[in-house]
Amino acid sequence: MLGHIPGAISVPLSEFERHLVELQREQTYYVICRTGNRSNAACLYMQVKGFTDVYNVIPGMSEWDGDIEE
């Protein structure tokens, strides 16, 4: 499956730390990848950096049945 959820921001895990400074720590974030493994790592990292309302979307895009944008 190619694409992303409408309204989502797509950031590769390799660039995640650099983009993290642009995010508000008090906002709610839902993090998703293909299966949930990389998004879990991203959620844990966000928590270490002071984000308190982050959620790993499991099982990820591999079973997403909602809308997709190219």
JSON list of C-alpha atoms in Angstrom, two decimals:
[
{"chain": "A", "resi": 1, "resn": "MET", "atom": "CA", "xyz": [0.00, 0.00, 0.00]},
{"chain": "A", "resi": 2, "resn": "LEU", "atom": "CA", "xyz": [1.44, 3.34, -1.06]},
{"chain": "A", "resi": 3, "resn": "GLY", "atom": "CA", "xyz": [0.35, 6.67, 0.32]},
{"chain": "A", "resi": 4, "resn": "HIS", "atom": "CA", "xyz": [-0.73, 7.95, 3.69]},
{"chain": "A", "resi": 5, "resn": "ILE", "atom": "CA", "xyz": [-3.80, 8.74, 5.75]},
{"chain": "A", "resi": 6, "resn": "PRO", "atom": "CA", "xyz": [-5.44, 12.05, 4.72]},
{"chain": "A", "resi": 7, "resn": "GLY", "atom": "CA", "xyz": [-4.11, 14.87, 6.87]},
{"chain": "A", "resi": 8, "resn": "ALA", "atom": "CA", "xyz": [-1.19, 12.79, 8.11]},
{"chain": "A", "resi": 9, "resn": "ILE", "atom": "CA", "xyz": [2.40, 13.99, 7.96]},
{"chain": "A", "resi": 10, "resn": "SER", "atom": "CA", "xyz": [4.78, 11.40, 6.54]},
{"chain": "A", "resi": 11, "resn": "VAL", "atom": "CA", "xyz": [8.24, 11.43, 8.15]},
{"chain": "A", "resi": 12, "resn": "PRO", "atom": "CA", "xyz": [10.76, 8.60, 7.65]},
{"chain": "A", "resi": 13, "resn": "LEU", "atom": "CA", "xyz": [12.13, 7.27, 10.95]},
{"chain": "A", "resi": 14, "resn": "SER", "atom": "CA", "xyz": [15.63, 8.26, 9.80]},
{"chain": "A", "resi": 15, "resn": "GLU", "atom": "CA", "xyz": [14.48, 11.93, 9.77]},
{"chain": "A", "resi": 16, "resn": "PHE", "atom": "CA", "xyz": [12.18, 11.72, 12.78]},
{"chain": "A", "resi": 17, "resn": "GLU", "atom": "CA", "xyz": [14.47, 13.27, 15.38]},
{"chain": "A", "resi": 18, "resn": "ARG", "atom": "CA", "xyz": [15.08, 16.32, 13.19]},
{"chain": "A", "resi": 19, "resn": "HIS", "atom": "CA", "xyz": [11.33, 16.90, 12.72]},
{"chain": "A", "resi": 20, "resn": "LEU", "atom": "CA", "xyz": [10.47, 16.35, 16.38]},
{"chain": "A", "resi": 21, "resn": "VAL", "atom": "CA", "xyz": [11.47, 19.91, 17.31]},
{"chain": "A", "resi": 22, "resn": "GLU", "atom": "CA", "xyz": [8.61, 21.20, 15.12]},
{"chain": "A", "resi": 23, "resn": "LEU", "atom": "CA", "xyz": [5.96, 19.39, 17.20]},
{"chain": "A", "resi": 24, "resn": "GLN", "atom": "CA", "xyz": [4.11, 20.59, 20.30]},
{"chain": "A", "resi": 25, "resn": "ARG", "atom": "CA", "xyz": [4.72, 18.30, 23.30]},
{"chain": "A", "resi": 26, "resn": "GLU", "atom": "CA", "xyz": [1.22, 18.79, 24.74]},
{"chain": "A", "resi": 27, "resn": "GLN", "atom": "CA", "xyz": [-0.61, 17.80, 21.53]},
{"chain": "A", "resi": 28, "resn": "THR", "atom": "CA", "xyz": [-2.00, 14.30, 20.85]},
{"chain": "A", "resi": 29, "resn": "TYR", "atom": "CA", "xyz": [-0.16, 12.24, 18.22]},
{"chain": "A", "resi": 30, "resn": "TYR", "atom": "CA", "xyz": [-1.05, 8.97, 16.52]},
{"chain": "A", "resi": 31, "resn": "VAL", "atom": "CA", "xyz": [2.02, 7.35, 14.99]},
{"chain": "A", "resi": 32, "resn": "ILE", "atom": "CA", "xyz": [1.69, 4.71, 12.29]},
{"chain": "A", "resi": 33, "resn": "CYS", "atom": "CA", "xyz": [4.00, 2.69, 10.07]},
{"chain": "A", "resi": 34, "resn": "ARG", "atom": "CA", "xyz": [3.46, -0.47, 8.01]},
{"chain": "A", "resi": 35, "resn": "THR", "atom": "CA", "xyz": [3.18, -2.96, 10.91]},
{"chain": "A", "resi": 36, "resn": "GLY", "atom": "CA", "xyz": [3.62, -0.99, 14.15]},
{"chain": "A", "resi": 37, "resn": "ASN", "atom": "CA", "xyz": [7.28, -1.73, 14.90]},
{"chain": "A", "resi": 38, "resn": "ARG", "atom": "CA", "xyz": [8.87, 1.51, 13.73]},
{"chain": "A", "resi": 39, "resn": "SER", "atom": "CA", "xyz": [5.96, 3.58, 15.01]},
{"chain": "A", "resi": 40, "resn": "ASN", "atom": "CA", "xyz": [6.43, 1.94, 18.42]},
{"chain": "A", "resi": 41, "resn": "ALA", "atom": "CA", "xyz": [10.08, 3.03, 18.42]},
{"chain": "A", "resi": 42, "resn": "ALA", "atom": "CA", "xyz": [9.00, 6.55, 17.43]},
{"chain": "A", "resi": 43, "resn": "CYS", "atom": "CA", "xyz": [6.39, 6.67, 20.23]},
{"chain": "A", "resi": 44, "resn": "LEU", "atom": "CA", "xyz": [8.92, 5.53, 22.84]},
{"chain": "A", "resi": 45, "resn": "TYR", "atom": "CA", "xyz": [11.39, 8.16, 21.63]},
{"chain": "A", "resi": 46, "resn": "MET", "atom": "CA", "xyz": [8.71, 10.85, 21.80]},
{"chain": "A", "resi": 47, "resn": "GLN", "atom": "CA", "xyz": [7.91, 9.87, 25.39]},
{"chain": "A", "resi": 48, "resn": "VAL", "atom": "CA", "xyz": [11.58, 10.10, 26.35]},
{"chain": "A", "resi": 49, "resn": "LYS", "atom": "CA", "xyz": [11.60, 13.60, 24.84]},
{"chain": "A", "resi": 50, "resn": "GLY", "atom": "CA", "xyz": [8.63, 14.72, 26.96]},
{"chain": "A", "resi": 51, "resn": "PHE", "atom": "CA", "xyz": [5.62, 13.97, 24.76]},
{"chain": "A", "resi": 52, "resn": "THR", "atom": "CA", "xyz": [2.87, 12.55, 26.96]},
{"chain": "A", "resi": 53, "resn": "ASP", "atom": "CA", "xyz": [-0.05, 11.87, 24.60]},
{"chain": "A", "resi": 54, "resn": "VAL", "atom": "CA", "xyz": [1.32, 9.59, 21.85]},
{"chain": "A", "resi": 55, "resn": "TYR", "atom": "CA", "xyz": [-0.30, 6.44, 20.48]},
{"chain": "A", "resi": 56, "resn": "ASN", "atom": "CA", "xyz": [1.09, 3.66, 18.31]},
{"chain": "A", "resi": 57, "resn": "VAL", "atom": "CA", "xyz": [-1.52, 2.65, 15.71]},
{"chain": "A", "resi": 58, "resn": "ILE", "atom": "CA", "xyz": [-1.43, -1.17, 15.58]},
{"chain": "A", "resi": 59, "resn": "PRO", "atom": "CA", "xyz": [-1.38, -3.17, 13.31]},
{"chain": "A", "resi": 60, "resn": "GLY", "atom": "CA", "xyz": [-0.38, -0.23, 11.12]},
{"chain": "A", "resi": 61, "resn": "MET", "atom": "CA", "xyz": [-0.92, 0.52, 7.47]},
{"chain": "A", "resi": 62, "resn": "SER", "atom": "CA", "xyz": [-0.74, -3.17, 6.55]},
{"chain": "A", "resi": 63, "resn": "GLU", "atom": "CA", "xyz": [-4.34, -3.51, 7.72]},
{"chain": "A", "resi": 64, "resn": "TRP", "atom": "CA", "xyz": [-5.58, 0.07, 7.33]},
{"chain": "A", "resi": 65, "resn": "ASP", "atom": "CA", "xyz": [-8.96, 0.08, 5.57]},
{"chain": "A", "resi": 66, "resn": "GLY", "atom": "CA", "xyz": [-9.59, 3.82, 5.66]},
{"chain": "A", "resi": 67, "resn": "ASP", "atom": "CA", "xyz": [-8.93, 6.45, 3.01]},
{"chain": "A", "resi": 68, "resn": "ILE", "atom": "CA", "xyz": [-5.44, 6.85, 1.52]},
{"chain": "A", "resi": 69, "resn": "GLU", "atom": "CA", "xyz": [-3.84, 9.85, -0.21]},
{"chain": "A", "resi": 70, "resn": "GLU", "atom": "CA", "xyz": [-1.08, 9.41, -2.77]}
]
